[in-house]
Tab-separated table of C-alpha atoms in Angstrom:
chain	number	residue	atom	x	y	z
C	1	MET	CA	-274.852	-52.275	-146.554
C	2	ALA	CA	-275.589	-50.391	-143.314
C	3	SER	CA	-272.870	-48.272	-142.008
C	4	GLY	CA	-270.696	-49.594	-139.415
C	5	GLY	CA	-271.257	-53.516	-140.715
C	6	PRO	CA	-268.966	-55.945	-141.700
C	7	SER	CA	-266.430	-55.325	-144.597
C	8	GLU	CA	-266.328	-57.507	-147.590
C	9	PRO	CA	-262.963	-59.558	-147.571
C	10	GLU	CA	-260.784	-58.361	-150.087
C	11	LYS	CA	-260.779	-60.738	-153.407
C	12	ALA	CA	-257.910	-60.617	-156.293
C	13	LYS	CA	-259.255	-58.953	-159.135
C	14	SER	CA	-257.117	-60.849	-161.603
C	15	TYR	CA	-254.008	-62.780	-161.765
C	16	GLU	CA	-251.981	-59.908	-162.266
C	17	ASN	CA	-253.743	-58.063	-159.502
C	18	TYR	CA	-253.265	-60.632	-157.105
C	19	LEU	CA	-249.508	-61.017	-157.884
C	20	GLN	CA	-249.091	-57.314	-158.181
C	21	LEU	CA	-247.265	-57.888	-161.286
C	22	GLU	CA	-247.252	-54.430	-162.245
C	23	LYS	CA	-244.731	-53.508	-159.566
C	24	VAL	CA	-242.627	-56.476	-159.621
C	25	LEU	CA	-242.094	-56.738	-163.531
C	26	GLY	CA	-242.218	-52.885	-163.276
C	27	GLY	CA	-238.855	-53.073	-161.422
C	28	VAL	CA	-236.826	-54.385	-163.900
C	29	ARG	CA	-234.946	-50.735	-165.268
C	30	ARG	CA	-232.019	-50.986	-167.340
C	31	LEU	CA	-229.906	-47.774	-166.414
C	32	SER	CA	-227.961	-48.436	-169.599
C	33	GLU	CA	-231.271	-47.969	-171.453
C	34	VAL	CA	-232.042	-45.120	-169.187
C	35	ASN	CA	-228.589	-43.332	-170.230
C	36	ASN	CA	-229.295	-44.392	-173.479
C	37	ASP	CA	-226.347	-46.600	-173.635
C	38	PRO	CA	-228.598	-50.001	-173.789
C	39	ALA	CA	-226.867	-52.986	-172.706
C	40	HIS	CA	-228.832	-56.219	-173.426
C	41	ASP	CA	-227.526	-58.614	-170.852
C	42	GLU	CA	-228.046	-56.029	-168.063
C	43	HIS	CA	-231.778	-57.353	-168.137
C	44	LEU	CA	-230.634	-60.783	-167.010
C	45	PHE	CA	-228.355	-59.429	-164.812
C	46	ILE	CA	-231.686	-57.558	-162.757
C	47	VAL	CA	-233.827	-60.178	-163.104
C	48	ILE	CA	-231.348	-62.748	-161.508
C	49	HIS	CA	-230.699	-60.459	-158.458
C	50	GLN	CA	-234.400	-59.700	-157.977
C	51	ALA	CA	-234.846	-63.203	-157.784
C	52	PHE	CA	-232.397	-63.833	-155.326
C	53	GLU	CA	-233.967	-61.204	-153.126
C	54	LEU	CA	-237.511	-62.596	-153.437
C	55	TRP	CA	-236.024	-66.191	-152.354
C	56	PHE	CA	-234.419	-64.254	-149.374
C	57	LYS	CA	-237.850	-63.044	-148.409
C	58	GLN	CA	-239.615	-66.304	-148.478
C	59	MET	CA	-236.558	-68.033	-146.645
C	60	LEU	CA	-236.598	-65.036	-144.109
C	61	PHE	CA	-240.535	-65.848	-143.810
C	62	ASP	CA	-240.148	-69.466	-143.121
C	63	LEU	CA	-236.974	-69.054	-140.905
C	64	GLU	CA	-238.671	-66.547	-138.639
C	65	SER	CA	-241.289	-69.072	-138.250
C	66	ILE	CA	-238.788	-71.793	-137.238
C	67	ILE	CA	-237.046	-69.861	-134.899
C	68	GLU	CA	-240.603	-68.962	-133.188
C	69	ILE	CA	-241.596	-72.605	-133.149
C	70	PHE	CA	-238.101	-73.775	-131.430
C	71	ASP	CA	-238.376	-70.936	-128.865
C	72	SER	CA	-241.741	-71.855	-127.674
C	73	LYS	CA	-241.025	-75.112	-125.201
C	74	PRO	CA	-244.022	-76.860	-126.117
C	75	GLY	CA	-243.080	-76.382	-129.944
C	76	ARG	CA	-240.232	-78.911	-129.455
C	77	ASP	CA	-242.712	-81.695	-129.043
C	78	GLN	CA	-243.000	-83.948	-132.055
C	79	LYS	CA	-246.189	-82.758	-133.347
C	80	HIS	CA	-244.162	-79.574	-134.201
C	81	MET	CA	-241.093	-81.191	-135.165
C	82	LEU	CA	-243.023	-82.084	-138.709
C	83	THR	CA	-243.802	-78.552	-139.303
C	84	ILE	CA	-240.009	-77.620	-138.769
C	85	THR	CA	-238.815	-80.511	-141.144
C	86	GLN	CA	-241.250	-78.980	-143.893
C	87	ARG	CA	-239.992	-75.789	-143.705
C	88	LEU	CA	-236.459	-76.632	-143.532
C	89	GLU	CA	-236.660	-79.009	-146.632
C	90	ARG	CA	-238.278	-75.761	-148.375
C	91	ILE	CA	-235.228	-73.786	-147.407
C	92	VAL	CA	-232.762	-76.746	-148.750
C	93	LEU	CA	-234.551	-76.537	-151.935
C	94	ILE	CA	-234.558	-72.725	-152.305
C	95	TRP	CA	-230.620	-72.911	-151.640
C	96	LYS	CA	-230.324	-75.382	-154.200
C	97	LEU	CA	-232.196	-73.148	-156.839
C	98	LEU	CA	-230.240	-69.932	-155.850
C	99	ILE	CA	-226.669	-72.179	-156.561
C	100	ASP	CA	-228.143	-72.991	-159.489
C	101	GLN	CA	-228.850	-69.340	-160.255
C	102	PHE	CA	-225.183	-68.780	-160.811
C	103	PHE	CA	-224.882	-70.938	-163.984
C	104	ILE	CA	-227.558	-68.540	-165.592
C	105	ILE	CA	-225.727	-65.611	-164.600
C	106	GLU	CA	-222.724	-66.778	-166.109
C	107	THR	CA	-224.366	-66.817	-169.649
C	108	ILE	CA	-223.154	-63.283	-169.326
C	109	PRO	CA	-219.776	-63.355	-170.992
C	110	PRO	CA	-216.940	-60.799	-169.173
C	111	LEU	CA	-217.016	-58.746	-171.911
C	112	ASN	CA	-220.737	-58.086	-171.707
C	113	PHE	CA	-220.713	-57.419	-168.168
C	114	LEU	CA	-218.340	-54.713	-168.692
C	115	GLU	CA	-220.712	-52.904	-171.152
C	116	PHE	CA	-223.254	-51.899	-168.355
C	117	ARG	CA	-220.962	-52.351	-165.139
C	118	HIS	CA	-219.906	-48.670	-164.939
C	119	HIS	CA	-223.850	-47.978	-164.584
C	120	LEU	CA	-224.192	-49.840	-161.303
C	121	GLY	CA	-222.176	-46.887	-159.581
C	122	SER	CA	-221.394	-47.832	-155.827
C	123	ALA	CA	-224.209	-50.357	-155.814
C	124	SER	CA	-223.095	-53.821	-154.918
C	125	GLY	CA	-224.543	-57.343	-153.772
C	126	PHE	CA	-222.767	-56.827	-150.099
C	127	GLN	CA	-225.783	-53.774	-149.454
C	128	SER	CA	-228.361	-56.546	-149.596
C	129	LEU	CA	-230.073	-56.205	-146.322
C	130	GLN	CA	-232.229	-59.545	-146.558
C	131	PHE	CA	-228.872	-61.540	-146.764
C	132	ARG	CA	-227.627	-59.802	-144.025
C	133	LEU	CA	-230.847	-60.580	-141.953
C	134	LEU	CA	-230.929	-64.251	-143.185
C	135	GLU	CA	-227.102	-64.457	-141.668
C	136	ASN	CA	-228.118	-62.861	-138.306
C	137	LYS	CA	-231.153	-64.935	-138.280
C	138	PHE	CA	-228.746	-68.337	-138.858
C	139	GLY	CA	-226.650	-67.066	-135.833
C	140	ILE	CA	-223.580	-65.241	-137.530
C	141	ARG	CA	-221.632	-63.174	-135.075
C	142	ASP	CA	-220.336	-59.748	-135.490
C	143	GLU	CA	-216.774	-60.813	-134.614
C	144	ASP	CA	-216.587	-63.261	-137.115
C	145	ARG	CA	-217.250	-61.243	-140.048
C	146	LYS	CA	-215.080	-60.030	-142.491
C	147	LYS	CA	-214.737	-55.925	-142.686
C	148	TYR	CA	-215.849	-54.474	-145.975
C	149	ALA	CA	-213.784	-51.472	-147.174
C	150	ASN	CA	-212.447	-51.499	-143.992
C	151	LYS	CA	-216.229	-50.936	-142.699
C	152	ILE	CA	-218.351	-53.089	-140.651
C	153	TYR	CA	-221.210	-54.760	-142.754
C	154	ILE	CA	-223.859	-52.334	-141.222
C	155	ASP	CA	-221.941	-49.117	-142.152
C	156	MET	CA	-222.325	-50.578	-145.979
C	157	LEU	CA	-226.119	-50.202	-145.871
C	158	ASP	CA	-227.441	-46.808	-147.358
C	159	ALA	CA	-230.623	-46.377	-145.683
C	160	GLU	CA	-230.912	-45.663	-141.828
C	161	SER	CA	-233.969	-47.553	-141.636
C	162	SER	CA	-231.977	-50.685	-143.015
C	163	LYS	CA	-229.257	-50.144	-140.622
C	164	ASP	CA	-231.752	-50.326	-137.987
C	165	LYS	CA	-233.371	-53.259	-138.930
C	166	LEU	CA	-229.715	-55.004	-139.032
C	167	ARG	CA	-228.812	-53.725	-135.277
C	168	GLU	CA	-232.234	-54.860	-134.205
C	169	SER	CA	-231.950	-58.330	-135.968
C	170	ALA	CA	-228.342	-58.633	-134.117
C	171	LYS	CA	-230.315	-58.647	-130.862
C	172	ASP	CA	-233.018	-61.385	-131.694
C	173	LYS	CA	-232.983	-64.860	-130.926
C	174	THR	CA	-231.244	-67.216	-133.748
C	175	LEU	CA	-231.688	-70.083	-135.065
C	176	LEU	CA	-228.335	-71.684	-133.560
C	177	SER	CA	-229.629	-70.198	-130.126
C	178	VAL	CA	-232.884	-71.750	-130.256
C	179	VAL	CA	-231.824	-74.972	-131.516
C	180	GLN	CA	-228.837	-75.273	-128.763
C	181	LEU	CA	-231.772	-74.598	-126.064
C	182	TRP	CA	-233.676	-77.445	-127.824
C	183	LEU	CA	-230.907	-79.852	-127.776
C	184	GLU	CA	-229.620	-78.868	-124.483
C	185	ASP	CA	-233.138	-80.354	-123.446
C	186	MET	CA	-232.519	-83.440	-125.357
C	187	ASP	CA	-229.817	-84.205	-123.498
C	188	ASP	CA	-231.895	-84.432	-120.472
C	189	ILE	CA	-234.267	-87.100	-121.703
C	190	ASP	CA	-231.992	-90.142	-120.761
C	191	SER	CA	-229.506	-89.461	-117.723
C	192	ASP	CA	-227.820	-92.531	-118.470
C	193	PHE	CA	-226.682	-92.184	-122.198
C	194	TRP	CA	-223.748	-90.368	-121.563
C	195	GLN	CA	-222.478	-92.589	-119.231
C	196	ARG	CA	-222.894	-95.282	-121.609
C	197	TYR	CA	-221.239	-93.570	-124.432
C	198	THR	CA	-218.226	-92.815	-122.255
C	199	LYS	CA	-217.878	-96.375	-121.145
C	200	ALA	CA	-217.927	-97.482	-124.958
C	201	VAL	CA	-215.413	-95.181	-125.602
C	202	VAL	CA	-213.132	-96.228	-122.917
C	203	HIS	CA	-213.527	-100.038	-124.450
C	204	SER	CA	-212.822	-98.736	-127.804
C	205	GLY	CA	-209.290	-98.332	-126.620
C	206	ASN	CA	-208.957	-94.962	-128.871
C	207	GLN	CA	-210.171	-92.592	-125.852
C	208	ALA	CA	-207.673	-89.811	-126.614
C	209	SER	CA	-209.714	-89.328	-130.234
C	210	PHE	CA	-212.554	-88.474	-128.148
C	211	GLU	CA	-211.144	-86.161	-125.259
C	212	GLY	CA	-212.509	-83.089	-127.150
C	213	VAL	CA	-216.132	-84.310	-126.430
C	214	VAL	CA	-215.612	-86.527	-123.217
C	215	ASP	CA	-213.661	-84.113	-121.292
C	216	LYS	CA	-215.939	-81.092	-120.638
C	217	ASP	CA	-213.406	-78.507	-119.590
C	218	LYS	CA	-211.680	-79.547	-122.787
C	219	TYR	CA	-214.742	-78.853	-124.865
C	220	GLU	CA	-215.405	-75.478	-123.239
C	221	SER	CA	-211.777	-74.244	-123.724
C	222	ASP	CA	-212.255	-75.077	-127.386
C	223	ARG	CA	-215.250	-73.256	-127.294
C	224	GLU	CA	-213.815	-70.236	-125.927
C	225	HIS	CA	-210.894	-70.235	-128.732
C	226	GLY	CA	-213.846	-70.378	-131.102
C	227	ILE	CA	-213.271	-74.039	-132.192
C	228	ARG	CA	-217.004	-75.084	-130.808
C	229	ARG	CA	-220.026	-72.864	-131.336
C	230	LEU	CA	-222.524	-75.176	-129.497
C	231	SER	CA	-222.485	-75.599	-125.440
C	232	HIS	CA	-221.158	-79.077	-124.352
C	233	LYS	CA	-224.417	-79.870	-123.255
C	234	ALA	CA	-226.085	-79.281	-126.483
C	235	PHE	CA	-223.174	-80.953	-128.145
C	236	LYS	CA	-224.058	-83.919	-126.164
C	237	GLY	CA	-228.087	-83.847	-127.058
C	238	ALA	CA	-226.908	-83.708	-130.829
C	239	LEU	CA	-224.444	-86.316	-130.588
C	240	ARG	CA	-227.548	-88.482	-128.691
C	241	ILE	CA	-230.096	-88.102	-131.448
C	242	SER	CA	-227.230	-89.050	-134.068
C	243	LEU	CA	-226.382	-92.658	-132.265
C	244	LEU	CA	-229.947	-93.035	-131.505
C	245	ARG	CA	-231.797	-91.811	-134.745
C	246	ASP	CA	-233.617	-95.296	-135.427
C	247	LYS	CA	-234.749	-95.421	-131.757
C	248	PRO	CA	-238.760	-94.182	-131.466
C	249	GLY	CA	-238.686	-90.473	-130.475
C	250	TYR	CA	-235.279	-89.716	-132.472
C	251	CYS	CA	-236.245	-90.010	-136.121
C	252	LEU	CA	-237.790	-86.521	-136.261
C	253	PRO	CA	-235.192	-84.993	-134.241
C	254	TYR	CA	-232.352	-86.538	-136.503
C	255	LYS	CA	-233.995	-85.183	-139.475
C	256	VAL	CA	-233.871	-82.018	-138.153
C	257	LEU	CA	-230.282	-81.796	-137.491
C	258	SER	CA	-229.305	-83.473	-140.855
C	259	LEU	CA	-231.510	-80.471	-142.525
C	260	ILE	CA	-229.741	-77.923	-140.851
C	261	THR	CA	-226.516	-79.450	-141.693
C	262	ASP	CA	-227.724	-79.205	-145.349
C	263	VAL	CA	-228.485	-75.587	-145.125
C	264	ASP	CA	-225.062	-74.685	-143.658
C	265	GLY	CA	-223.267	-76.445	-146.299
C	266	LEU	CA	-225.560	-75.189	-149.092
C	267	ILE	CA	-225.029	-71.672	-148.021
C	268	MET	CA	-221.113	-72.001	-148.176
C	269	LYS	CA	-221.553	-73.649	-151.469
C	270	TRP	CA	-223.625	-70.584	-152.747
C	271	ARG	CA	-220.738	-68.213	-151.222
C	272	TYR	CA	-218.143	-70.322	-153.091
C	273	ASN	CA	-220.357	-70.449	-156.600
C	274	HIS	CA	-220.509	-66.436	-155.923
C	275	VAL	CA	-216.832	-66.244	-155.835
C	276	LEU	CA	-216.425	-68.348	-158.757
C	277	MET	CA	-218.949	-66.308	-160.957
C	278	VAL	CA	-217.484	-63.126	-159.814
C	279	HIS	CA	-214.034	-63.941	-160.444
C	280	ARG	CA	-214.848	-64.879	-163.780
C	281	MET	CA	-216.557	-61.442	-164.698
C	282	ILE	CA	-214.323	-59.110	-163.139
C	283	GLY	CA	-211.294	-61.399	-162.464
C	284	SER	CA	-208.863	-59.292	-159.566
C	285	LYS	CA	-210.804	-56.019	-160.555
C	286	ALA	CA	-212.215	-54.183	-157.331
C	287	GLY	CA	-215.815	-54.320	-156.348
C	288	THR	CA	-218.482	-51.743	-156.949
C	289	GLY	CA	-218.748	-51.119	-153.184
C	290	GLY	CA	-215.370	-50.303	-152.646
C	291	SER	CA	-214.185	-54.026	-151.701
C	292	SER	CA	-211.530	-55.999	-152.964
C	293	GLY	CA	-213.968	-57.795	-155.392
C	294	TYR	CA	-213.151	-61.392	-155.402
C	295	GLN	CA	-210.203	-61.502	-152.714
C	296	TYR	CA	-213.054	-60.045	-150.039
C	297	LEU	CA	-215.520	-62.673	-151.313
C	298	GLN	CA	-212.684	-65.291	-151.031
C	299	SER	CA	-212.470	-64.658	-147.524
C	300	THR	CA	-215.983	-65.309	-146.599
C	301	VAL	CA	-215.473	-68.843	-147.618
C	302	SER	CA	-214.215	-69.791	-144.319
C	303	ASP	CA	-215.294	-71.620	-141.066
C	304	LYS	CA	-216.054	-68.517	-139.449
C	305	TYR	CA	-219.116	-68.592	-141.601
C	306	ARG	CA	-220.339	-71.992	-140.981
C	307	ILE	CA	-222.657	-71.560	-138.045
C	308	PHE	CA	-223.697	-75.274	-137.471
C	309	ILE	CA	-219.796	-76.669	-137.995
C	310	ASP	CA	-220.392	-78.695	-134.509
C	311	PHE	CA	-222.782	-80.930	-136.725
C	312	PHE	CA	-220.241	-81.482	-139.427
C	313	ASN	CA	-217.512	-82.334	-136.764
C	314	MET	CA	-219.677	-84.494	-134.678
C	315	SER	CA	-218.966	-87.391	-137.138
C	316	THR	CA	-215.644	-87.375	-135.365
C	317	PHE	CA	-217.171	-88.662	-132.070
C	318	LEU	CA	-219.469	-91.169	-133.338
C	319	ILE	CA	-219.174	-94.849	-132.638
C	320	PRO	CA	-220.331	-97.648	-134.130
C	321	ARG	CA	-224.080	-98.627	-132.205
C	322	ARG	CA	-223.033	-102.055	-131.520
C	323	ASP	CA	-220.216	-100.623	-129.374
C	324	LEU	CA	-222.998	-98.585	-127.396
C	325	GLU	CA	-225.215	-101.772	-127.419
C	326	SER	CA	-222.646	-103.833	-126.024
C	327	VAL	CA	-222.605	-101.372	-122.771
C	328	GLU	CA	-226.314	-101.767	-122.707
C	329	GLU	CA	-226.260	-105.538	-122.246
């Protein structure tokens, strides 16, 4: 080939080469064995946590692409909604898989865990950079986080490069922020919808129950107190999608809302399963990273960590579709 000509595209030499298995499988290093105190179950403990990290990497990859599509206004059209739903469906399935992984790690009896726990030193799952990046990408606010051993979450990471990545991610657009803009656009589609909705609420004779959404000032007051996360305009857009889900143009948007709700619920289930696993393994002992262990993890299973809790609360303000249709007649 002449000098300066196009180079040959790189091709894998083998299955092992393509998947970089020497690096991946070589990462299973039992410290109990290194320290001449081999513990059989440490192997599973490492593999499970490495699997978590690989799936976190995949979800970050998909989530970043979803945020990018949402952030592009043309990306919010029907053509791109299918791509968003496909990637959200994948994220849903991954979280279900990760929840099930706790059943595997619970095959390690607590006494067997004690055989190698001291080799972990100060290493802790709290130091997972990718999990913290996922939290930031979804939209968890710093003020809603529980401190870990009286330290903010960034300070618990060891490498400065990891801390820098978290600081930068905290400034980036989140799934919550781009979905909010999309929903605000959805609220602009049909200017008469909200008027019909409020009329239907009045006709229901139960107007007081809907005050929290019909009254914008009340809604914004709740938002200031942390009860709501979405803007009033975005919440109206989400409510419209839910009520008109069978109408042309609303099926895929409703699917998106449903999948995001699934993801939010599954993350909370993952946290809860993690709490149960830790409680079973170490009881009320302190965590290896310096936290209170079970007590700290239990504190994260709260509504402050439910980023899209507004989608769950939306059922409070749904009305029978026949009531909405009767106003249209």
